[in-house]
């Protein structure tokens, strides 16, 4: 992004009521921010926000928080909600690496949608389903741990299946071709629509751990 665009994105982000500019100060206090004790669902790497915005609109009794590290992407999500008032939706501009400092036993469910695959072995720790991220999630989950994971990337899916089951997660449901199997209640993401249109199968698993 050119400098002028970086500045514009920053101005839009800082003026938006959806963005929590000091998210670390809300660690252990998210229910105060929302003004209720409703469950909190977090999408990590929310991209341009289609999924989490639709989820929030469809589920007013759940609080949704999207985490995205890039300004240029998060502004696209803000453009979608500018003219709306969705009181159960917030966005955090932050690297997921710090997710364990954003929440303290407050999250009911994590969504990982089309996460970056980081195919090189030396980048394994950056995968959002790696052992080191699963350890971070233990800190943020309130009680029972629920993760919903979708991807078009077969290698990442296979890696994640092994990683999460080795860690102790139980597979509650699994699809190797989501759009062929069961679309009930499926809310699509931007990447999902793109890859589905190209004819790629979408893999999904819903997992949990006590
Ligand atoms: C492939 S895109 C998928 C976006 C969206 N979830 C979807 O399905 O359309 C991955 C997104 O995750 C974000 N992302 C990747 N690693 C991240 C991290 N460590 N912390 C926060 N966001 C991250 C990227 O910036 C990008 O927007």
mmCIF file of C-alpha atoms and ligand atoms in Angstrom:
data_model
loop_
_atom_site.group_PDB
_atom_site.id
_atom_site.type_symbol
_atom_site.label_atom_id
_atom_site.label_comp_id
_atom_site.label_asym_id
_atom_site.label_seq_id
_atom_site.Cartn_x
_atom_site.Cartn_y
_atom_site.Cartn_z
ATOM 1 C CA UNK A 1 0.000 0.000 0.000
ATOM 2 C CA UNK A 2 1.230 3.511 -0.808
ATOM 3 C CA UNK A 3 1.856 5.862 2.124
ATOM 4 C CA UNK A 4 -1.254 7.957 1.393
ATOM 5 C CA UNK A 5 -3.388 4.822 1.466
ATOM 6 C CA UNK A 6 -1.784 3.636 4.699
ATOM 7 C CA UNK A 7 -2.672 6.973 6.312
ATOM 8 C CA UNK A 8 -6.237 6.853 4.980
ATOM 9 C CA UNK A 9 -6.700 3.287 6.251
ATOM 10 C CA UNK A 10 -5.364 4.285 9.630
ATOM 11 C CA UNK A 11 -7.753 7.259 9.857
ATOM 12 C CA UNK A 12 -10.758 5.096 8.932
ATOM 13 C CA UNK A 13 -9.748 2.456 11.487
ATOM 14 C CA UNK A 14 -9.192 4.921 14.308
ATOM 15 C CA UNK A 15 -12.554 6.623 13.712
ATOM 16 C CA UNK A 16 -14.603 3.421 13.623
ATOM 17 C CA UNK A 17 -16.793 2.424 16.587
ATOM 18 C CA UNK A 18 -16.284 -1.221 15.613
ATOM 19 C CA UNK A 19 -12.545 -1.167 16.244
ATOM 20 C CA UNK A 20 -11.240 -1.709 19.751
ATOM 21 C CA UNK A 21 -8.126 0.426 19.682
ATOM 22 C CA UNK A 22 -6.748 -0.696 23.065
ATOM 23 C CA UNK A 23 -7.791 -4.361 23.043
ATOM 24 C CA UNK A 24 -5.259 -5.530 25.656
ATOM 25 C CA UNK A 25 -6.920 -3.316 28.252
ATOM 26 C CA UNK A 26 -10.116 -5.354 27.818
ATOM 27 C CA UNK A 27 -8.468 -8.662 28.694
ATOM 28 C CA UNK A 28 -10.764 -10.209 31.365
ATOM 29 C CA UNK A 29 -13.237 -7.352 30.762
ATOM 30 C CA UNK A 30 -14.867 -8.077 27.420
ATOM 31 C CA UNK A 31 -18.277 -8.525 29.002
ATOM 32 C CA UNK A 32 -18.001 -4.950 30.300
ATOM 33 C CA UNK A 33 -17.328 -3.694 26.792
ATOM 34 C CA UNK A 34 -20.384 -5.509 25.406
ATOM 35 C CA UNK A 35 -22.475 -4.757 28.479
ATOM 36 C CA UNK A 36 -23.666 -8.350 28.816
ATOM 37 C CA UNK A 37 -22.516 -11.860 29.653
ATOM 38 C CA UNK A 38 -23.338 -13.421 26.277
ATOM 39 C CA UNK A 39 -20.942 -16.021 24.821
ATOM 40 C CA UNK A 40 -17.981 -14.664 22.877
ATOM 41 C CA UNK A 41 -17.003 -16.149 19.508
ATOM 42 C CA UNK A 42 -13.719 -15.068 17.910
ATOM 43 C CA UNK A 43 -12.650 -15.308 14.272
ATOM 44 C CA UNK A 44 -8.884 -15.234 13.846
ATOM 45 C CA UNK A 45 -7.739 -13.884 10.468
ATOM 46 C CA UNK A 46 -11.172 -12.522 9.575
ATOM 47 C CA UNK A 47 -9.992 -10.877 6.342
ATOM 48 C CA UNK A 48 -12.622 -8.586 4.809
ATOM 49 C CA UNK A 49 -15.182 -9.688 7.372
ATOM 50 C CA UNK A 50 -18.093 -11.147 5.382
ATOM 51 C CA UNK A 51 -18.371 -14.224 7.607
ATOM 52 C CA UNK A 52 -18.211 -12.570 11.009
ATOM 53 C CA UNK A 53 -20.515 -9.699 10.014
ATOM 54 C CA UNK A 54 -23.203 -12.139 8.823
ATOM 55 C CA UNK A 55 -22.722 -14.286 11.928
ATOM 56 C CA UNK A 56 -23.175 -11.272 14.189
ATOM 57 C CA UNK A 57 -26.309 -10.097 12.376
ATOM 58 C CA UNK A 58 -27.833 -13.611 12.473
ATOM 59 C CA UNK A 59 -26.930 -14.286 16.130
ATOM 60 C CA UNK A 60 -27.652 -11.202 18.253
ATOM 61 C CA UNK A 61 -27.261 -13.194 21.512
ATOM 62 C CA UNK A 62 -23.612 -13.980 20.786
ATOM 63 C CA UNK A 63 -20.809 -11.416 20.865
ATOM 64 C CA UNK A 64 -18.427 -11.669 17.904
ATOM 65 C CA UNK A 65 -14.857 -10.411 17.765
ATOM 66 C CA UNK A 66 -12.798 -10.511 14.570
ATOM 67 C CA UNK A 67 -9.012 -10.353 14.656
ATOM 68 C CA UNK A 68 -7.073 -9.216 11.593
ATOM 69 C CA UNK A 69 -3.522 -7.971 11.408
ATOM 70 C CA UNK A 70 -3.564 -5.895 8.216
ATOM 71 C CA UNK A 71 -5.033 -2.367 8.035
ATOM 72 C CA UNK A 72 -5.623 -2.643 4.293
ATOM 73 C CA UNK A 73 -7.856 -5.687 4.881
ATOM 74 C CA UNK A 74 -9.662 -4.521 7.998
ATOM 75 C CA UNK A 75 -10.812 -1.305 6.276
ATOM 76 C CA UNK A 76 -12.695 -3.457 3.782
ATOM 77 C CA UNK A 77 -14.630 -4.995 6.667
ATOM 78 C CA UNK A 78 -15.367 -1.535 8.060
ATOM 79 C CA UNK A 79 -16.791 -0.413 4.717
ATOM 80 C CA UNK A 80 -19.350 -3.218 5.031
ATOM 81 C CA UNK A 81 -20.630 -2.106 8.449
ATOM 82 C CA UNK A 82 -20.300 1.696 8.238
ATOM 83 C CA UNK A 83 -24.015 2.229 7.730
ATOM 84 C CA UNK A 84 -25.081 -0.425 10.246
ATOM 85 C CA UNK A 85 -25.332 -0.614 13.995
ATOM 86 C CA UNK A 86 -24.313 -4.129 15.043
ATOM 87 C CA UNK A 87 -23.889 -3.962 18.797
ATOM 88 C CA UNK A 88 -22.554 -7.515 19.200
ATOM 89 C CA UNK A 89 -19.596 -7.068 16.825
ATOM 90 C CA UNK A 90 -16.074 -5.728 17.395
ATOM 91 C CA UNK A 91 -12.833 -5.896 15.443
ATOM 92 C CA UNK A 92 -9.284 -6.056 16.737
ATOM 93 C CA UNK A 93 -6.317 -5.005 14.606
ATOM 94 C CA UNK A 94 -3.634 -7.279 15.999
ATOM 95 C CA UNK A 95 -1.413 -10.240 15.242
ATOM 96 C CA UNK A 96 -2.976 -13.477 16.464
ATOM 97 C CA UNK A 97 0.381 -14.303 17.974
ATOM 98 C CA UNK A 98 -0.778 -12.124 20.910
ATOM 99 C CA UNK A 99 -4.220 -13.709 21.244
ATOM 100 C CA UNK A 100 -3.354 -15.123 24.670
ATOM 101 C CA UNK A 101 -2.907 -11.571 25.956
ATOM 102 C CA UNK A 102 -6.236 -10.373 24.563
ATOM 103 C CA UNK A 103 -8.555 -12.750 26.432
ATOM 104 C CA UNK A 104 -8.464 -14.580 29.722
ATOM 105 C CA UNK A 105 -10.858 -17.549 29.924
ATOM 106 C CA UNK A 106 -13.562 -15.612 28.080
ATOM 107 C CA UNK A 107 -14.030 -17.246 24.686
ATOM 108 C CA UNK A 108 -16.516 -19.973 23.864
ATOM 109 C CA UNK A 109 -15.674 -20.666 20.228
ATOM 110 C CA UNK A 110 -12.874 -19.888 17.758
ATOM 111 C CA UNK A 111 -13.406 -19.736 13.995
ATOM 112 C CA UNK A 112 -10.405 -20.302 11.730
ATOM 113 C CA UNK A 113 -11.449 -19.693 8.135
ATOM 114 C CA UNK A 114 -9.020 -20.167 5.263
ATOM 115 C CA UNK A 115 -6.031 -19.506 7.474
ATOM 116 C CA UNK A 116 -2.709 -18.836 5.784
ATOM 117 C CA UNK A 117 -1.166 -22.286 5.131
ATOM 118 C CA UNK A 118 2.519 -21.468 5.813
ATOM 119 C CA UNK A 119 3.645 -24.542 3.813
ATOM 120 C CA UNK A 120 7.333 -24.408 4.759
ATOM 121 C CA UNK A 121 8.272 -26.611 7.698
ATOM 122 C CA UNK A 122 10.290 -23.807 9.263
ATOM 123 C CA UNK A 123 7.112 -21.696 9.427
ATOM 124 C CA UNK A 124 5.032 -24.380 11.116
ATOM 125 C CA UNK A 125 4.643 -22.365 14.328
ATOM 126 C CA UNK A 126 2.815 -19.654 12.356
ATOM 127 C CA UNK A 127 0.023 -22.023 11.341
ATOM 128 C CA UNK A 128 -3.032 -21.200 13.421
ATOM 129 C CA UNK A 129 -3.554 -24.903 14.207
ATOM 130 C CA UNK A 130 0.041 -25.544 15.353
ATOM 131 C CA UNK A 131 0.822 -26.805 18.843
ATOM 132 C CA UNK A 132 1.964 -23.336 19.936
ATOM 133 C CA UNK A 133 -1.318 -21.693 18.868
ATOM 134 C CA UNK A 134 -3.382 -24.497 20.448
ATOM 135 C CA UNK A 135 -1.556 -23.736 23.706
ATOM 136 C CA UNK A 136 -2.472 -20.048 23.401
ATOM 137 C CA UNK A 137 -6.124 -20.963 22.792
ATOM 138 C CA UNK A 138 -6.173 -22.901 26.092
ATOM 139 C CA UNK A 139 -5.617 -19.587 27.867
ATOM 140 C CA UNK A 140 -8.463 -17.769 26.152
ATOM 141 C CA UNK A 141 -11.166 -20.466 26.250
ATOM 142 C CA UNK A 142 -13.666 -20.074 29.056
ATOM 143 C CA UNK A 143 -14.707 -23.650 29.573
ATOM 144 C CA UNK A 144 -15.113 -26.362 26.987
ATOM 145 C CA UNK A 145 -13.100 -25.502 23.882
ATOM 146 C CA UNK A 146 -14.746 -25.328 20.465
ATOM 147 C CA UNK A 147 -12.959 -24.641 17.162
ATOM 148 C CA UNK A 148 -14.569 -24.503 13.708
ATOM 149 C CA UNK A 149 -12.036 -24.702 10.913
ATOM 150 C CA UNK A 150 -12.558 -24.357 7.138
ATOM 151 C CA UNK A 151 -10.012 -24.373 4.349
ATOM 152 C CA UNK A 152 -9.514 -25.167 0.673
ATOM 153 C CA UNK A 153 -5.959 -26.323 1.401
ATOM 154 C CA UNK A 154 -5.726 -30.103 1.686
ATOM 155 C CA UNK A 155 -2.215 -30.072 3.170
ATOM 156 C CA UNK A 156 -3.198 -27.595 5.861
ATOM 157 C CA UNK A 157 -6.331 -29.623 6.583
ATOM 158 C CA UNK A 158 -4.365 -32.873 6.969
ATOM 159 C CA UNK A 159 -1.750 -31.158 9.115
ATOM 160 C CA UNK A 160 -4.459 -29.592 11.282
ATOM 161 C CA UNK A 161 -6.345 -32.860 11.748
ATOM 162 C CA UNK A 162 -3.195 -34.498 13.109
ATOM 163 C CA UNK A 163 -2.187 -31.470 15.171
ATOM 164 C CA UNK A 164 -5.550 -31.000 16.918
ATOM 165 C CA UNK A 165 -6.206 -34.697 17.575
ATOM 166 C CA UNK A 166 -2.656 -35.160 18.953
ATOM 167 C CA UNK A 167 -3.426 -32.217 21.232
ATOM 168 C CA UNK A 168 -6.567 -33.922 22.557
ATOM 169 C CA UNK A 169 -9.395 -32.390 20.526
ATOM 170 C CA UNK A 170 -12.299 -34.624 19.549
ATOM 171 C CA UNK A 171 -13.726 -34.350 16.043
ATOM 172 C CA UNK A 172 -17.432 -33.513 16.275
ATOM 173 C CA UNK A 173 -17.998 -33.227 12.529
ATOM 174 C CA UNK A 174 -15.913 -33.365 9.386
ATOM 175 C CA UNK A 175 -16.514 -32.677 5.717
ATOM 176 C CA UNK A 176 -14.165 -33.199 2.787
ATOM 177 C CA UNK A 177 -16.497 -31.316 0.457
ATOM 178 C CA UNK A 178 -18.656 -28.960 2.467
ATOM 179 C CA UNK A 179 -20.650 -27.566 -0.451
ATOM 180 C CA UNK A 180 -21.518 -31.072 -1.604
ATOM 181 C CA UNK A 181 -22.299 -32.459 1.855
ATOM 182 C CA UNK A 182 -24.290 -30.137 4.009
ATOM 183 C CA UNK A 183 -24.806 -26.447 3.626
ATOM 184 C CA UNK A 184 -27.312 -26.033 6.415
ATOM 185 C CA UNK A 185 -26.379 -22.953 8.419
ATOM 186 C CA UNK A 186 -23.166 -22.459 6.423
ATOM 187 C CA UNK A 187 -22.062 -18.841 6.287
ATOM 188 C CA UNK A 188 -19.470 -18.396 3.547
ATOM 189 C CA UNK A 189 -16.308 -16.317 3.685
ATOM 190 C CA UNK A 190 -14.781 -14.271 0.864
ATOM 191 C CA UNK A 191 -12.097 -16.903 0.221
ATOM 192 C CA UNK A 192 -14.633 -19.718 0.394
ATOM 193 C CA UNK A 193 -16.750 -18.129 -2.346
ATOM 194 C CA UNK A 194 -13.688 -17.586 -4.519
ATOM 195 C CA UNK A 195 -12.403 -21.158 -4.191
ATOM 196 C CA UNK A 196 -15.825 -22.767 -4.431
ATOM 197 C CA UNK A 197 -16.448 -20.896 -7.714
ATOM 198 C CA UNK A 198 -13.193 -22.362 -9.036
ATOM 199 C CA UNK A 199 -14.544 -25.840 -8.227
ATOM 200 C CA UNK A 200 -12.217 -26.584 -5.289
ATOM 201 C CA UNK A 201 -13.634 -28.709 -2.454
ATOM 202 C CA UNK A 202 -13.938 -26.945 0.896
ATOM 203 C CA UNK A 203 -12.779 -28.924 3.937
ATOM 204 C CA UNK A 204 -14.337 -28.343 7.310
ATOM 205 C CA UNK A 205 -13.997 -29.708 10.823
ATOM 206 C CA UNK A 206 -15.726 -28.834 14.054
ATOM 207 C CA UNK A 207 -13.718 -29.958 17.070
ATOM 208 C CA UNK A 208 -13.995 -29.723 20.841
ATOM 209 C CA UNK A 209 -12.057 -30.518 23.999
ATOM 210 C CA UNK A 210 -13.003 -30.492 27.685
HETATM 211 C C1 LIG B 1 -6.418 -16.284 3.393
HETATM 212 S S1 LIG B 1 -7.092 -14.951 4.241
HETATM 213 C C2 LIG B 1 -8.719 -15.524 4.712
HETATM 214 C C3 LIG B 1 -9.607 -14.396 5.104
HETATM 215 C C4 LIG B 1 -11.021 -14.795 5.561
HETATM 216 N N1 LIG B 1 -10.980 -15.565 6.779
HETATM 217 C C5 LIG B 1 -11.740 -15.565 4.497
HETATM 218 O O1 LIG B 1 -11.914 -16.766 4.649
HETATM 219 O O2 LIG B 1 -12.120 -14.951 3.487
HETATM 220 C C6 LIG B 1 -6.227 -15.019 5.781
HETATM 221 C C7 LIG B 1 -6.376 -13.758 6.590
HETATM 222 O O3 LIG B 1 -5.800 -13.962 7.854
HETATM 223 C C8 LIG B 1 -5.021 -12.845 8.211
HETATM 224 N N2 LIG B 1 -3.979 -13.333 9.111
HETATM 225 C C9 LIG B 1 -3.035 -14.241 8.809
HETATM 226 N N3 LIG B 1 -2.238 -14.455 9.863
HETATM 227 C C10 LIG B 1 -2.715 -13.666 10.857
HETATM 228 C C11 LIG B 1 -2.298 -13.432 12.183
HETATM 229 N N4 LIG B 1 -1.230 -14.051 12.689
HETATM 230 N N5 LIG B 1 -2.983 -12.558 12.931
HETATM 231 C C12 LIG B 1 -4.063 -11.913 12.408
HETATM 232 N N6 LIG B 1 -4.498 -12.081 11.153
HETATM 233 C C13 LIG B 1 -3.831 -12.950 10.382
HETATM 234 C C14 LIG B 1 -4.480 -12.336 6.893
HETATM 235 O O4 LIG B 1 -4.093 -10.989 6.954
HETATM 236 C C15 LIG B 1 -5.680 -12.555 5.975
HETATM 237 O O5 LIG B 1 -6.535 -11.455 5.961
#
